[in-house]
């Protein structure tokens, strides 16, 4: 990822003579047809720059194929995990794409690829989260999935929707991680949800905060109104943007992203409520002593949960107009949204006329509310089912999780069935993360290790150490051993060498004088 980012920056300097955003953006039109030669191929310069920067963004924001590091980033202290997953490096890739939006507007092929990769990442990570048993690992994979949403929003041109979701995601993702930390604290460092259950009475505040975070990440709200949790406004804006981009032909991969986003929304609801039910509800399945000693976290841990809960509830409606409405004042020109050059035949006005929304300026979900909003969308060709579908799949995901993990003996039956039968092939496939790590082990890591062994044994041990410190010390040792033989300990040997030395000196002196 970093190699791609570095090459992208170098290519920007090669093409534009500067890496300043203002300079680059002002010169995009005149360089839109410029081509670079690479290995006998002629490549559009802006497409190449966009692709290289995206490779860097994939690594930073853990998109599919470069995602393997992110779940392991949750192994540290939970507050650090919350910070990493909510507001630091993992969001840098999304920000880079949005900040360089003018470049991606002029690179439709790469933008389509971003849409496809983002959508697939959302689906892939959500599918893996369905079966994870480590409470923090479930949330870690949800981060990867939500980043996929942000990327495919940027891919279809809804950069402000991507940034809006990045913003709201920070609240509920940090909240979920800190709630997980509170649970782990209460359970004496236990993270396996199979050994939890029925602890909501022990940690009521954490339970409520976790539910708020879950309602936010699943995007619960009332379509056509300004009533909803933070994720309702931002995630639905992304899904609607993908639908509109596909409907008006602005992006070839947008329709694919729309349906994948809907499926991922269903899986998000399922794994989020599965976490709630396995952890807080049902029968306790762990050590009885641990349960007896479980207690709510201290105040210094609960205050951040309360503050983040407020953000997870109101951040969407409070900042909606900043991101999705008159964004010019908020961004102060830093986020380029003028797409008139790249979409010359599809002006912003025409896009609004086609769908009452502009996928390239982000989506304002509806202009009205209630029955009038419904009629408005039907009349203007924007079907209400697009607004309603995300909510329906979220409710469906909740319902399925409830039936599987709350009805009857709930989670205990599923856990015992898997332990007894080993799980289905699909379950094991998802549990092993699509075997991506094993594939990387065979294709890359195994051979890299072999090459490393060769370089270590030959390059390091034999060449560097052999001719370096080890070789020098060995030569000194051998020389000293040979010279030590001159130290025999016999006085007449020393006298002989002294006489020989004096004789040589006398001969040298007389030879100099005689010369």
CSV table of N, CA and C in Angstrom, one decimal, residues 35 54 87 127 134 167 341 405 456:
chain,number,residue,atom,x,y,z
A,35,UNK,N,-0.7,10.9,-21.6
A,35,UNK,CA,-0.5,9.5,-21.5
A,35,UNK,C,1.0,9.3,-21.1
A,54,UNK,N,-5.0,4.9,-5.0
A,54,UNK,CA,-6.0,4.0,-4.4
A,54,UNK,C,-5.3,2.8,-3.8
A,87,UNK,N,-11.0,6.8,14.2
A,87,UNK,CA,-10.6,8.1,13.8
A,87,UNK,C,-9.2,8.3,13.4
A,127,UNK,N,-19.5,-10.7,6.1
A,127,UNK,CA,-19.7,-12.1,6.1
A,127,UNK,C,-18.8,-12.8,7.1
A,134,UNK,N,-14.9,-13.8,19.1
A,134,UNK,CA,-14.2,-12.8,19.9
A,134,UNK,C,-15.0,-11.5,19.8
A,167,UNK,N,-17.5,10.4,9.4
A,167,UNK,CA,-17.7,11.2,10.6
A,167,UNK,C,-18.6,10.5,11.6
A,341,UNK,N,-16.5,19.2,-15.8
A,341,UNK,CA,-15.6,18.8,-16.9
A,341,UNK,C,-15.7,17.4,-17.3
A,405,UNK,N,-30.6,-16.7,18.3
A,405,UNK,CA,-29.9,-16.6,19.6
A,405,UNK,C,-30.7,-16.2,20.8
A,456,UNK,N,19.5,-14.4,4.4
A,456,UNK,CA,20.1,-14.4,5.7
A,456,UNK,C,21.3,-15.3,5.7
